[in-house]
CSV table of C-alpha atoms in Angstrom, one decimal:
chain,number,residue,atom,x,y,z
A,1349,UNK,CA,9.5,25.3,9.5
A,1350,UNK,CA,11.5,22.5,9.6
A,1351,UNK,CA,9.5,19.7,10.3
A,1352,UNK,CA,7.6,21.0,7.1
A,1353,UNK,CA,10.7,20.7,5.0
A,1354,UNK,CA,11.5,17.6,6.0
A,1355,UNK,CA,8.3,16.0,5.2
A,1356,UNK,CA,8.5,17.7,2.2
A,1357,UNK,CA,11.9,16.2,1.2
A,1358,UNK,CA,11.0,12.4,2.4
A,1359,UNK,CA,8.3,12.6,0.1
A,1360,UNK,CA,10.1,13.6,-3.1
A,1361,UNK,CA,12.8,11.0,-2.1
A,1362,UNK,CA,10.0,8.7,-2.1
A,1363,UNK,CA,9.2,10.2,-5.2
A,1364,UNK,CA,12.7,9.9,-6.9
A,1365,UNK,CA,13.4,6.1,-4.8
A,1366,UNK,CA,10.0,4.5,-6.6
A,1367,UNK,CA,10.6,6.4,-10.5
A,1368,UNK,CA,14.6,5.4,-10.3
A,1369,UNK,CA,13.4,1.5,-8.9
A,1370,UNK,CA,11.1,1.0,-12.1
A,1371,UNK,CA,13.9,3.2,-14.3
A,1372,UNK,CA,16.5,0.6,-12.8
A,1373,UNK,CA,14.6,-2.1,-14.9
A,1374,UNK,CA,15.1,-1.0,-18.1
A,1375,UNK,CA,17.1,-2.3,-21.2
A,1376,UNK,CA,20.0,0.2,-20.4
A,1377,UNK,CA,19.9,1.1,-16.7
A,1378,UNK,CA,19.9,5.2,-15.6
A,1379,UNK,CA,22.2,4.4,-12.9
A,1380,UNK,CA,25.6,2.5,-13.0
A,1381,UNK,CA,24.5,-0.8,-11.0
A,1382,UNK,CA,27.3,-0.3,-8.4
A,1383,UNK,CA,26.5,4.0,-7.6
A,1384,UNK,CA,22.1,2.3,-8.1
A,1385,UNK,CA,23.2,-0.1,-4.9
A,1386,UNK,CA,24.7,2.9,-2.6
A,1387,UNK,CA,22.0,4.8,-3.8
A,1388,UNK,CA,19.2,2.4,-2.7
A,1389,UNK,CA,21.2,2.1,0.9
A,1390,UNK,CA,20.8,5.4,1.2
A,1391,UNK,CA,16.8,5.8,0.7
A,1392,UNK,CA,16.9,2.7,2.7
A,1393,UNK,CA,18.4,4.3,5.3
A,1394,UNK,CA,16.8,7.8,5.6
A,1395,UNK,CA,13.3,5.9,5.6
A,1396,UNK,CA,14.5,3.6,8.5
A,1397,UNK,CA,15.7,6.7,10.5
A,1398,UNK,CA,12.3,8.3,9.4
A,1399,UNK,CA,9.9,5.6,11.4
A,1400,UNK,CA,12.4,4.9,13.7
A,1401,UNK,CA,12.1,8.7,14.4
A,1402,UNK,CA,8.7,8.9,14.9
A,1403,UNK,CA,8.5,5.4,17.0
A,1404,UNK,CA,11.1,6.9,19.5
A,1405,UNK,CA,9.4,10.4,19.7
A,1406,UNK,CA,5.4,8.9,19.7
A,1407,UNK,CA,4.1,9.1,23.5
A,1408,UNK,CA,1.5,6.5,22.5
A,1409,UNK,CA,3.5,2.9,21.2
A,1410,UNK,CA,0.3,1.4,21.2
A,1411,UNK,CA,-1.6,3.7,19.1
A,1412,UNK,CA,1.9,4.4,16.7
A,1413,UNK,CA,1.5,0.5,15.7
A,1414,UNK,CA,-2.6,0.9,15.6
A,1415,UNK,CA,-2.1,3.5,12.9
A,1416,UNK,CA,-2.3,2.2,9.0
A,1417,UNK,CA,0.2,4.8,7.7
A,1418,UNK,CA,2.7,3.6,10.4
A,1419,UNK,CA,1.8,0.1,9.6
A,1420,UNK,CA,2.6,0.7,5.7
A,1421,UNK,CA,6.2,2.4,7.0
A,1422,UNK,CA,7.0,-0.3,9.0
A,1423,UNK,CA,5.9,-3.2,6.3
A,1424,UNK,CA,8.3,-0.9,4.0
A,1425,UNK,CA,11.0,-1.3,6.1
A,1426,UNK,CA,10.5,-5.0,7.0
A,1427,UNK,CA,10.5,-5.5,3.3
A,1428,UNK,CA,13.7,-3.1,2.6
A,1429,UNK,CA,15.3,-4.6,5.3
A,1430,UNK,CA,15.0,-8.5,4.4
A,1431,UNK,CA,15.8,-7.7,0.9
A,1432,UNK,CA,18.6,-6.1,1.9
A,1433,UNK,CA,19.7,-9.0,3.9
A,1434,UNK,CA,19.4,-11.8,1.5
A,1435,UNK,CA,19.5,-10.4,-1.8
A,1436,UNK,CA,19.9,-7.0,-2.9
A,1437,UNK,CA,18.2,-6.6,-6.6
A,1438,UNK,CA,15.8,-8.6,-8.7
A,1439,UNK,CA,18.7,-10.5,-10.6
A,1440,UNK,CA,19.6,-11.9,-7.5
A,1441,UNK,CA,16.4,-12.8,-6.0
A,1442,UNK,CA,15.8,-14.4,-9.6
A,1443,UNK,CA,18.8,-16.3,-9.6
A,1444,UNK,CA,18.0,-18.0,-5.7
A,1445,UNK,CA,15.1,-18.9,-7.3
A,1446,UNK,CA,13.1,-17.8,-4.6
A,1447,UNK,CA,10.0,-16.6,-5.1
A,1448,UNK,CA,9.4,-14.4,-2.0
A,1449,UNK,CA,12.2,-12.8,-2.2
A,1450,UNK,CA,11.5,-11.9,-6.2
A,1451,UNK,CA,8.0,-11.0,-4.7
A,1452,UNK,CA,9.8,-8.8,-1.7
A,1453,UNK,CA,12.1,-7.1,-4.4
A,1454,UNK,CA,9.6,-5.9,-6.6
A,1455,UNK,CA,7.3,-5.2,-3.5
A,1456,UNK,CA,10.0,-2.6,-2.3
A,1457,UNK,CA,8.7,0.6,-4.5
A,1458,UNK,CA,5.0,-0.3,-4.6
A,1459,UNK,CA,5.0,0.0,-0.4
A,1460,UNK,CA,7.5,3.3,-1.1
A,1461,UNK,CA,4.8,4.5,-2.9
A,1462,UNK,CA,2.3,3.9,-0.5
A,1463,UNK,CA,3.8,5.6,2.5
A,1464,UNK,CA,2.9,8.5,0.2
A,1465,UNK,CA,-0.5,7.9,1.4
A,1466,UNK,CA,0.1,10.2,4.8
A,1467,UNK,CA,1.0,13.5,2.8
A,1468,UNK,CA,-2.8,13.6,1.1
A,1469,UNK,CA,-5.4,15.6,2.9
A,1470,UNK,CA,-8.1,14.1,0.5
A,1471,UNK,CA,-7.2,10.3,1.6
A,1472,UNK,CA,-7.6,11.2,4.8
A,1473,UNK,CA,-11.3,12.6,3.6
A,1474,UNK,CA,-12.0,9.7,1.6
A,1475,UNK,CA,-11.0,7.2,4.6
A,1476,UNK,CA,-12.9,9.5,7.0
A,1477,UNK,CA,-16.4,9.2,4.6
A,1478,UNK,CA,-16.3,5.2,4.1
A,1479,UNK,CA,-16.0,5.0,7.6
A,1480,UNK,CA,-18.5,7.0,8.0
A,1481,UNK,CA,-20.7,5.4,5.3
A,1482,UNK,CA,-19.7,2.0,6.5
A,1483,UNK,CA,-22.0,2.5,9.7
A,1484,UNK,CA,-25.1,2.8,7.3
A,1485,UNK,CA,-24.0,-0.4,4.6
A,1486,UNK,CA,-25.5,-2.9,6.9
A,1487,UNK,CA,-28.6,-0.9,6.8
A,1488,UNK,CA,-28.5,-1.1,2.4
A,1489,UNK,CA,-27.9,-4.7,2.3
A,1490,UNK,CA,-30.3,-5.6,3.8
A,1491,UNK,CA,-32.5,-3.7,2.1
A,1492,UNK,CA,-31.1,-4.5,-1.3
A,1493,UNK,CA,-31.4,-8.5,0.2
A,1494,UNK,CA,-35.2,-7.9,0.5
A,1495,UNK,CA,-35.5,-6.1,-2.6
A,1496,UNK,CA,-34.0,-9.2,-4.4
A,1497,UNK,CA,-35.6,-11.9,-3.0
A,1498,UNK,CA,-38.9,-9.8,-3.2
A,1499,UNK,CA,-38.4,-9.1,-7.4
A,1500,UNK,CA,-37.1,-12.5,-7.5
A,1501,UNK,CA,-40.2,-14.3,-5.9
A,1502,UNK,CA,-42.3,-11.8,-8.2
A,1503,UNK,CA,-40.7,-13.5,-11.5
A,1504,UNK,CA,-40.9,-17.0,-9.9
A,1505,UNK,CA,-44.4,-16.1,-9.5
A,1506,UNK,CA,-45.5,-14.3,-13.3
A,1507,UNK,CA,-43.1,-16.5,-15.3
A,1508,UNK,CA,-44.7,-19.4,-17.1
A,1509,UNK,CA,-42.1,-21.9,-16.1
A,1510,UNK,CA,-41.2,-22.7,-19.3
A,1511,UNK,CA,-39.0,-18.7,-19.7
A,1512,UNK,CA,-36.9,-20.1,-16.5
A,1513,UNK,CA,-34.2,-22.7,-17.9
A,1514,UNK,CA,-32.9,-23.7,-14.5
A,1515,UNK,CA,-36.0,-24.5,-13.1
A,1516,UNK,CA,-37.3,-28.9,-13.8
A,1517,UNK,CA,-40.7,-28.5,-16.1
């Protein structure tokens, strides 16, 4: 259907935005810099439209901005957004000398990565058994707690106190 190909085809522009960002960086660019800066506007632009979609058609705001994929979109955009704004590429960030917006630029196709994280069924099971597992951890520490202190006491005890450096003779 369509909504199918369309996931499909953010995800290999995801894909192709992140591996042309870090192919962008080399010694002889892929991409003339003028065509890489239309290009970028573009992928900046069809993942805008792409949570901006899916705000305006969620029945649930609340729930939309609870969600951690639809918190890595919007940080994306944030971050595409206020490069876009104040400077455009790493050369430029590098020569305002400021260090968030170096930090923002190089940011940008780590967090494009990352919105990648909504396509795989597997996270979703991975997520879904550390939260499940995270009811019992409580439960393990402690036990491991009492386990330490127990085998701890146990060599304080059989020592001769002369083995144990840290403790006064």
């Amino acid at each position: 259907t369509g909504s199918r190909l369309f996931a499909r085809l953010v995800s290999l522009m995801i894909v192709v935005s992140s591996v042309m960002t870090f192919l962008q960086t080399m010694d002889d660019p892929v991409i003339d810099r003028d065509q890489w800066v239309i290009l970028e506007l573009f992928f900046d632009f069809i993942f805008t439209l792409e949570v901006a979609t899916r705000w305006f058609v969620c029945p649930n705001r609340i729930n939309f901005v609870r969600n951690a994929y639809n918190i890595i979109d919007i940080i994306a955009v944030t971050a595409v957004l206020t490069r876009s704004i104040f400077a455009y590429s790493v050369e430029q960030a590098e020569a305002t000398g400021s260090t968030i917006l170096l930090s923002l630029s190089c940011a940008v196709p780590i967090l494009r990565l990352l919105k990648l994280l909504r396509r795989f069924d597997t996270f979703h099971l991975i997520t879904k058994a550390f939260r499940l597992a995270s009811e019992a951890l409580p439960v393990l520490l402690f036990i491991l707690s009492i386990l330490v202190l127990v085998f701890a006491s146990l060599i304080y005890i059989v020592e001769p106190r002369s083995n144990i450096d840290s403790l006064p003779t």
